[in-house]
PDB file of C-alpha atoms in Angstrom:
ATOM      1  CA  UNK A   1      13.162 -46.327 -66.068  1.00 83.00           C
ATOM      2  CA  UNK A   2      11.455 -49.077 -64.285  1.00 85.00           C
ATOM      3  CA  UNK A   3       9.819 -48.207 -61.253  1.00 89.00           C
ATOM      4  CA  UNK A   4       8.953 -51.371 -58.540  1.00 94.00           C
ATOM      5  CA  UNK A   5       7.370 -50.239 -55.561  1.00 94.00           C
ATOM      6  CA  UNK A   6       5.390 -51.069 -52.726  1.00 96.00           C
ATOM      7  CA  UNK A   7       2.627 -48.492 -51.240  1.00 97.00           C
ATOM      8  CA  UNK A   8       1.537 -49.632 -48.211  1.00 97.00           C
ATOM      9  CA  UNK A   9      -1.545 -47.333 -45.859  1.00 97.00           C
ATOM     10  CA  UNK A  10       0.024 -46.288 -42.455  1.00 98.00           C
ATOM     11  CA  UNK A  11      -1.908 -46.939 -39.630  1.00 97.00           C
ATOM     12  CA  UNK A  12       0.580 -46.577 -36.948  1.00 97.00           C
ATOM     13  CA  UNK A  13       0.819 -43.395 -35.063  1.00 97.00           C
ATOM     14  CA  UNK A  14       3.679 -40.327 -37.241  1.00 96.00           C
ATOM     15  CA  UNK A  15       5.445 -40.342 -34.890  1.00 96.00           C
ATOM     16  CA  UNK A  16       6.426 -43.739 -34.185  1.00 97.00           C
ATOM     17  CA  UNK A  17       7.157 -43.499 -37.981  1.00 97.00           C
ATOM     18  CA  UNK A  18       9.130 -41.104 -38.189  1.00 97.00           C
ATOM     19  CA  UNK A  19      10.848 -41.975 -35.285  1.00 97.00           C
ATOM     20  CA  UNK A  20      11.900 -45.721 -36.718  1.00 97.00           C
ATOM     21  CA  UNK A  21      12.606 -44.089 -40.685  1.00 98.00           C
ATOM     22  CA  UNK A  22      14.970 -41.687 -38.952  1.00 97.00           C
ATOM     23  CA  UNK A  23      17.610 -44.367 -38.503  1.00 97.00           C
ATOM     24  CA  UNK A  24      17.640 -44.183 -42.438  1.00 98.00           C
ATOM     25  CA  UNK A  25      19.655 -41.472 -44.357  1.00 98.00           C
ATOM     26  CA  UNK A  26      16.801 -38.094 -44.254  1.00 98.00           C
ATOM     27  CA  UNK A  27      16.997 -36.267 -47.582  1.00 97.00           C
ATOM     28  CA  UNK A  28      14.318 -33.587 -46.867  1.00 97.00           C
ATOM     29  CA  UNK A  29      10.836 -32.851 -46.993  1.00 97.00           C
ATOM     30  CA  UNK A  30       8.977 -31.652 -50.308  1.00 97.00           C
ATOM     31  CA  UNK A  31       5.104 -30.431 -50.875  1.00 97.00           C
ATOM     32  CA  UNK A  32       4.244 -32.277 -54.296  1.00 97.00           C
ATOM     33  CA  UNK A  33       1.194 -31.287 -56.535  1.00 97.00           C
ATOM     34  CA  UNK A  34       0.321 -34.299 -59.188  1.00 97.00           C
ATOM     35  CA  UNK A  35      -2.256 -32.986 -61.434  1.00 97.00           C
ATOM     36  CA  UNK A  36      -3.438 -36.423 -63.909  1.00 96.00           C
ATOM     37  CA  UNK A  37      -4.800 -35.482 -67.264  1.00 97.00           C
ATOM     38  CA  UNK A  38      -6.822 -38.086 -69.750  1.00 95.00           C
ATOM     39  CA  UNK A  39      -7.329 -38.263 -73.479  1.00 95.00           C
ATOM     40  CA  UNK A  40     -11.388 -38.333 -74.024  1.00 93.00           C
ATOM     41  CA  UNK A  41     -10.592 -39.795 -77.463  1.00 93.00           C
ATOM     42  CA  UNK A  42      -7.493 -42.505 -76.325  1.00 92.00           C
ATOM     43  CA  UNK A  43      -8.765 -45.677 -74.666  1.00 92.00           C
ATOM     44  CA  UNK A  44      -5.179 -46.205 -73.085  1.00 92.00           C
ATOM     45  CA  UNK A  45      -4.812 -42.814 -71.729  1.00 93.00           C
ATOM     46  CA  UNK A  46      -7.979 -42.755 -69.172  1.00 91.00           C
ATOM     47  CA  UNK A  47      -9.361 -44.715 -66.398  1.00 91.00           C
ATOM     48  CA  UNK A  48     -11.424 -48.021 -67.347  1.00 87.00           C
ATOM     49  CA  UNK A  49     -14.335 -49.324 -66.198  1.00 85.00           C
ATOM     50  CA  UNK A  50     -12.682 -50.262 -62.442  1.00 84.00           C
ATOM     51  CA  UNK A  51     -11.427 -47.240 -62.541  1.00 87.00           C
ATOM     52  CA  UNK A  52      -7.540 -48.501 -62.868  1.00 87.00           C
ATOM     53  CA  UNK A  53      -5.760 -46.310 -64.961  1.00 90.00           C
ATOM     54  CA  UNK A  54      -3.021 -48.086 -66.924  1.00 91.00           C
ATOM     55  CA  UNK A  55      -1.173 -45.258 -69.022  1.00 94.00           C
ATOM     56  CA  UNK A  56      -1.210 -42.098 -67.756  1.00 94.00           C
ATOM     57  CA  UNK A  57       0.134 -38.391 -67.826  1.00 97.00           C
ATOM     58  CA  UNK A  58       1.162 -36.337 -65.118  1.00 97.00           C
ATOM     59  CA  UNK A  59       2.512 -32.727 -64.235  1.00 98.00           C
ATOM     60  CA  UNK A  60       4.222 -31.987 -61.056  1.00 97.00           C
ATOM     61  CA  UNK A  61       5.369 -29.101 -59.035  1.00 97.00           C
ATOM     62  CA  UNK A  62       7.457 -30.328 -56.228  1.00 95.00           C
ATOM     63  CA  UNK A  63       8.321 -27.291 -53.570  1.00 93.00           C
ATOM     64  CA  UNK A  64       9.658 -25.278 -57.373  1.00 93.00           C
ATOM     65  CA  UNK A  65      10.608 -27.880 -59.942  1.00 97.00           C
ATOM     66  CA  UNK A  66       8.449 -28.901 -62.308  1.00 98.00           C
ATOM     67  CA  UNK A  67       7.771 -32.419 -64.529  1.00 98.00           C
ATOM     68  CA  UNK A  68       6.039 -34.029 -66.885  1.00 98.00           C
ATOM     69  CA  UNK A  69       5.958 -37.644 -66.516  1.00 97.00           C
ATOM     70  CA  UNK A  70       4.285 -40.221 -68.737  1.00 97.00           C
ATOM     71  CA  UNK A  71       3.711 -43.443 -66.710  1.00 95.00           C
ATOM     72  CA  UNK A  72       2.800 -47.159 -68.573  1.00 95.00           C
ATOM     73  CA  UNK A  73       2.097 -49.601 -65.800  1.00 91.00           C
ATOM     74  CA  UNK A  74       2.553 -53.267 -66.030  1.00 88.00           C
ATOM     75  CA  UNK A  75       0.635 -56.105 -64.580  1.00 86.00           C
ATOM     76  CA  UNK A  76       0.806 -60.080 -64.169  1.00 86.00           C
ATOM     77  CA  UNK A  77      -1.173 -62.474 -65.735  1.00 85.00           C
ATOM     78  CA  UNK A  78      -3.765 -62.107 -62.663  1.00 83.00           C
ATOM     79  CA  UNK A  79      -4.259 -58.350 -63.556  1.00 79.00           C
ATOM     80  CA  UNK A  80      -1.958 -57.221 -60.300  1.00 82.00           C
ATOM     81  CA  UNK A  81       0.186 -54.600 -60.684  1.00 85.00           C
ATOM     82  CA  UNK A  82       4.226 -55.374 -60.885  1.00 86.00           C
ATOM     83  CA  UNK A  83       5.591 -52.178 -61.817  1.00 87.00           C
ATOM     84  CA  UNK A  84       5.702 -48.881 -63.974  1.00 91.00           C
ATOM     85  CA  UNK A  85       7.836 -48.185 -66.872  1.00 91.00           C
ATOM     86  CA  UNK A  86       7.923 -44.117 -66.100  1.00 92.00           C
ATOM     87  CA  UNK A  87       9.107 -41.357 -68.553  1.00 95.00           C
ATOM     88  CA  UNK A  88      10.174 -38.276 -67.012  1.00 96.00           C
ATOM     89  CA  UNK A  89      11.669 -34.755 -67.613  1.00 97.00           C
ATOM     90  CA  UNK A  90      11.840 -31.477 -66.044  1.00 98.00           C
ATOM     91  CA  UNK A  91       9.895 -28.437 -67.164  1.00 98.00           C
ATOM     92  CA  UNK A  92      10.306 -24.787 -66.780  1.00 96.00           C
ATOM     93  CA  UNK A  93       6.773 -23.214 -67.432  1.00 96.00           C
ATOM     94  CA  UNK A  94       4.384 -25.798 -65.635  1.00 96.00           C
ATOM     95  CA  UNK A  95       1.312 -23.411 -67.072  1.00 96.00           C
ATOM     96  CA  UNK A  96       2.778 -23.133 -70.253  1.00 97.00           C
ATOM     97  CA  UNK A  97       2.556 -27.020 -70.862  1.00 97.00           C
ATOM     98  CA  UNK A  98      -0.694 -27.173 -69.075  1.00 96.00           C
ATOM     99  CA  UNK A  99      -1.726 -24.786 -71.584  1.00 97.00           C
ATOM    100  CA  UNK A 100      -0.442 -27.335 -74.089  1.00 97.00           C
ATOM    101  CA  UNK A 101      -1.971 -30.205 -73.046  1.00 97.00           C
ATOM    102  CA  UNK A 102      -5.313 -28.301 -72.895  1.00 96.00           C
ATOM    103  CA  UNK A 103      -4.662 -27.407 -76.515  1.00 97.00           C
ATOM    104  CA  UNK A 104      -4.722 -31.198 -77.114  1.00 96.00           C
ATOM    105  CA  UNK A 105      -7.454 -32.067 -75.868  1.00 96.00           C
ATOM    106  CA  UNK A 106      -6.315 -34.034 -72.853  1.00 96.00           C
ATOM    107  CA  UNK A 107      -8.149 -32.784 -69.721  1.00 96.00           C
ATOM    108  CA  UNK A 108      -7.670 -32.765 -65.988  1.00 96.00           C
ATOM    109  CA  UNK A 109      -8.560 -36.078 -64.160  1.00 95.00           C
ATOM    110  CA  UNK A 110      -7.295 -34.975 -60.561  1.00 95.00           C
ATOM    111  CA  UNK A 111      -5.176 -33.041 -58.595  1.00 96.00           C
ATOM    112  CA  UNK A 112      -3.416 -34.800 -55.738  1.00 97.00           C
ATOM    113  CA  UNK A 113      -1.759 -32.895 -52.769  1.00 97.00           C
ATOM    114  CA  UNK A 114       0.875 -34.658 -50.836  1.00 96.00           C
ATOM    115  CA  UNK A 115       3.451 -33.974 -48.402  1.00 97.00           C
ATOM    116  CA  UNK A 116       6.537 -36.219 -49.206  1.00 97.00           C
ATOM    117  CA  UNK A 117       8.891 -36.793 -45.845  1.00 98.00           C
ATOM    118  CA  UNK A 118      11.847 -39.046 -48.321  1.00 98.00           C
ATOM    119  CA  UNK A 119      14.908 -41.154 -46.768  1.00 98.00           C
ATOM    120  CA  UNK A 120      17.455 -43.368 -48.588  1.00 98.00           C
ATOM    121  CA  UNK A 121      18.399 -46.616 -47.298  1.00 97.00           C
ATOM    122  CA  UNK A 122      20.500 -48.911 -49.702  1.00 95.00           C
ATOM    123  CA  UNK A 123      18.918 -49.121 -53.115  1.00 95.00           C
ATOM    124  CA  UNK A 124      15.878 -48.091 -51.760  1.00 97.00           C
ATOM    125  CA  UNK A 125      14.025 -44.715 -51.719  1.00 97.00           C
ATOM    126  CA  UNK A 126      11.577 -44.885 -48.763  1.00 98.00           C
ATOM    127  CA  UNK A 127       8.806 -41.954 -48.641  1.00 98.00           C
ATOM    128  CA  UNK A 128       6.076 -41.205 -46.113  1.00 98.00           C
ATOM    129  CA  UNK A 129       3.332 -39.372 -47.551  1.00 97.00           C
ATOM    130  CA  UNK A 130       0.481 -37.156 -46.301  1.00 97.00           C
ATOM    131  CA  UNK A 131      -2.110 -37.305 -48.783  1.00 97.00           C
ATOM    132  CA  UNK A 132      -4.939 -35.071 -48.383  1.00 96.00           C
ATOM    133  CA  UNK A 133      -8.011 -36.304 -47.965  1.00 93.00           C
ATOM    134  CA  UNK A 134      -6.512 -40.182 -48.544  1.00 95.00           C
ATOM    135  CA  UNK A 135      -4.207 -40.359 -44.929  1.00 96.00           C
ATOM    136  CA  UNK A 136      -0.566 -41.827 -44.324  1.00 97.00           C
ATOM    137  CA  UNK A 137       1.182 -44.191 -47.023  1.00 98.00           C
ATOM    138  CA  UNK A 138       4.922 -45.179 -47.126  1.00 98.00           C
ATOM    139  CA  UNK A 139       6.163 -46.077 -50.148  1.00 97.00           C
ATOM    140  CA  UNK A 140       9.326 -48.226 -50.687  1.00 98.00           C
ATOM    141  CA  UNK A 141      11.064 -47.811 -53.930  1.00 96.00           C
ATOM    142  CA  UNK A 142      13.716 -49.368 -56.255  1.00 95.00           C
ATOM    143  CA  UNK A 143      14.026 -48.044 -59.649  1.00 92.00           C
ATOM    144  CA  UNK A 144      16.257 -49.489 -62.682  1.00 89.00           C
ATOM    145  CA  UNK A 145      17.255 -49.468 -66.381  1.00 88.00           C
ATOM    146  CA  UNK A 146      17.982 -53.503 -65.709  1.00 90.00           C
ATOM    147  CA  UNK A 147      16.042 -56.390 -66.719  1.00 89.00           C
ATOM    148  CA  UNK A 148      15.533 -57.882 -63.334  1.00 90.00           C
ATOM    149  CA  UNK A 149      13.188 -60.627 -61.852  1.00 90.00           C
ATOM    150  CA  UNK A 150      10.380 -58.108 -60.557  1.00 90.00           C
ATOM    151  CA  UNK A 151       8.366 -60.617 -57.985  1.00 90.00           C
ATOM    152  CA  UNK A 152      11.396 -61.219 -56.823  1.00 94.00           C
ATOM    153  CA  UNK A 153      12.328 -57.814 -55.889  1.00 94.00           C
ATOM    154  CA  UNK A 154       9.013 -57.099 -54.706  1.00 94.00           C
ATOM    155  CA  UNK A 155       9.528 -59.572 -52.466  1.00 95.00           C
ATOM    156  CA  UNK A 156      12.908 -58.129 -51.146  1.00 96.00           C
ATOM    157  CA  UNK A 157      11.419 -54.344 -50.782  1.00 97.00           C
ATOM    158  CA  UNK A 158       7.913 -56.230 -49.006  1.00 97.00           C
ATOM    159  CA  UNK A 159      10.709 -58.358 -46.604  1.00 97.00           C
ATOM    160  CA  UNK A 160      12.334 -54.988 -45.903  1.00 97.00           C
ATOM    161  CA  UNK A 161       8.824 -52.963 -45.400  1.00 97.00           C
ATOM    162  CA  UNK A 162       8.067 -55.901 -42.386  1.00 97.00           C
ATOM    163  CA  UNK A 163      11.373 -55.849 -41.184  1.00 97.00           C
ATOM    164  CA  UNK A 164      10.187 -52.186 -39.860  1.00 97.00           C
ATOM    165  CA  UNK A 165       7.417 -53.625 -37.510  1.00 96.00           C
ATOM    166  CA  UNK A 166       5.234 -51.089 -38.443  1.00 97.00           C
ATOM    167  CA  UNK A 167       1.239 -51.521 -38.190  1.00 97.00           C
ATOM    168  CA  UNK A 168       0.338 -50.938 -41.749  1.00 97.00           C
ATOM    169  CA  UNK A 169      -1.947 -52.272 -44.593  1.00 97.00           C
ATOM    170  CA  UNK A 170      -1.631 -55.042 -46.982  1.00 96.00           C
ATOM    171  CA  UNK A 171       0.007 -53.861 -50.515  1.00 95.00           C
ATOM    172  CA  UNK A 172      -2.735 -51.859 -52.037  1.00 93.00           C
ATOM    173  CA  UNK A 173      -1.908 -52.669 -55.685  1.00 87.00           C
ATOM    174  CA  UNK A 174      -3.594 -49.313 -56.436  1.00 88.00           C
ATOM    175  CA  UNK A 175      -2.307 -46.093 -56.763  1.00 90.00           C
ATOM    176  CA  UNK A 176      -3.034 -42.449 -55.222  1.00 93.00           C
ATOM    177  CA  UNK A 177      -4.756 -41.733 -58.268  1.00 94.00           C
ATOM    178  CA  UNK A 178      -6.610 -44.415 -58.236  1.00 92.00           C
ATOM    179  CA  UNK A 179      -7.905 -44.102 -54.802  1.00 94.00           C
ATOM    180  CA  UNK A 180      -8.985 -40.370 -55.134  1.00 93.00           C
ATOM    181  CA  UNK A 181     -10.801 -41.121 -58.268  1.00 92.00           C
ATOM    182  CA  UNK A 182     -12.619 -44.268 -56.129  1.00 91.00           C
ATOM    183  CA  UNK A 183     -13.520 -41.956 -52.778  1.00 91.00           C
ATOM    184  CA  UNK A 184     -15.047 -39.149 -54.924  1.00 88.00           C
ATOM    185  CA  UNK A 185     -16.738 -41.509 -57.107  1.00 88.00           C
ATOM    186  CA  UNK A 186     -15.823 -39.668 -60.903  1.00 88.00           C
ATOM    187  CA  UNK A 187     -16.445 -41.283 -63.728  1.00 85.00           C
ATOM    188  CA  UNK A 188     -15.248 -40.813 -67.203  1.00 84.00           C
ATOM    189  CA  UNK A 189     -17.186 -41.814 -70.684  1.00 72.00           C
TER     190      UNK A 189
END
């Protein structure tokens, strides 16, 4: 599935957010635990030397469903990120294919904590996040099997993220993971 987003930081106050997504179809509230693994041996499947991560390998427990996801970003000709190609499935054990993954070799990167408030609106999924120790994102969302003209839909999804007249960052072009790995400074060999 291809996965073309926009993450924007949130600097106006919650509640003015809230109060303008509410207008937008609610579909609930859901505590999400990411925990990122990397491959000490596999180039592709840890961060570089910038610290971008380009392929990576996720499990997640949101409220009591778990996944494992395996995520292959993309990126222009500049190096900026366009979207994800994302590979996901449900799990039953979470510990059991920790336990696997362990057995692999791959080891734990991070563990992200995040409060996900989602709405629908359209084609679009539209999620303000509380991030611990990172702050307020919203994230805007369009995800399809079609070959489609990305910028251009980037473009749509940015147009619609304005139209919300919300005082918020620039596109970050970096992820959560990302981010985390950048404020506590880790470095892999």
């Amino acid at each position: 599935m291809k996965e073309i987003e926009i993450l924007v930081e949130v600097y106006s106050p919650i509640e003015e957010v809230i109060n303008i997504l509410s207008k937008f179809k609610y579909l609930g509230t859901k505590e999400v635990v990411d925990t990122y693994y990397y491959d000490p041996l596999r180039k592709n499947l840890k961060p570089n030397s910038s610290n971008q991560i380009n392929e990576c390998l996720r499990l997640r427990k949101k409220d009591d469903t778990n996944f494992i996801t395996y995520k292959i970003d993309e990126f222009d000709d500049d190096g900026k990120w366009l979207y994800s190609n994302e590979y996901e499935t449900q799990i039953n054990d979470i510990t059991v294919v920790n336990n696997i993954l362990e057995r692999l070799g791959l080891k734990k990167l991070i563990t992200i904590h995040n409060k996900k408030r989602t709405y629908k609106y359209q084609e679009y999924e539209i999620v303000l996040e509380t991030v611990k120790d990172l702050g307020y994102f919203l994230e805007v969302e369009f995800c399809t099997n079609k070959d489609i003209d990305v910028k251009e839909k980037k473009l749509e999804i940015q147009n619609f993220i304005d139209s919300l007249s919300l005082n918020i960052s620039q596109e970050l072009n970096i992820g959560k993971p990302e981010m985390i790995i950048n404020k506590l400074n880790i470095k892999i060999d």
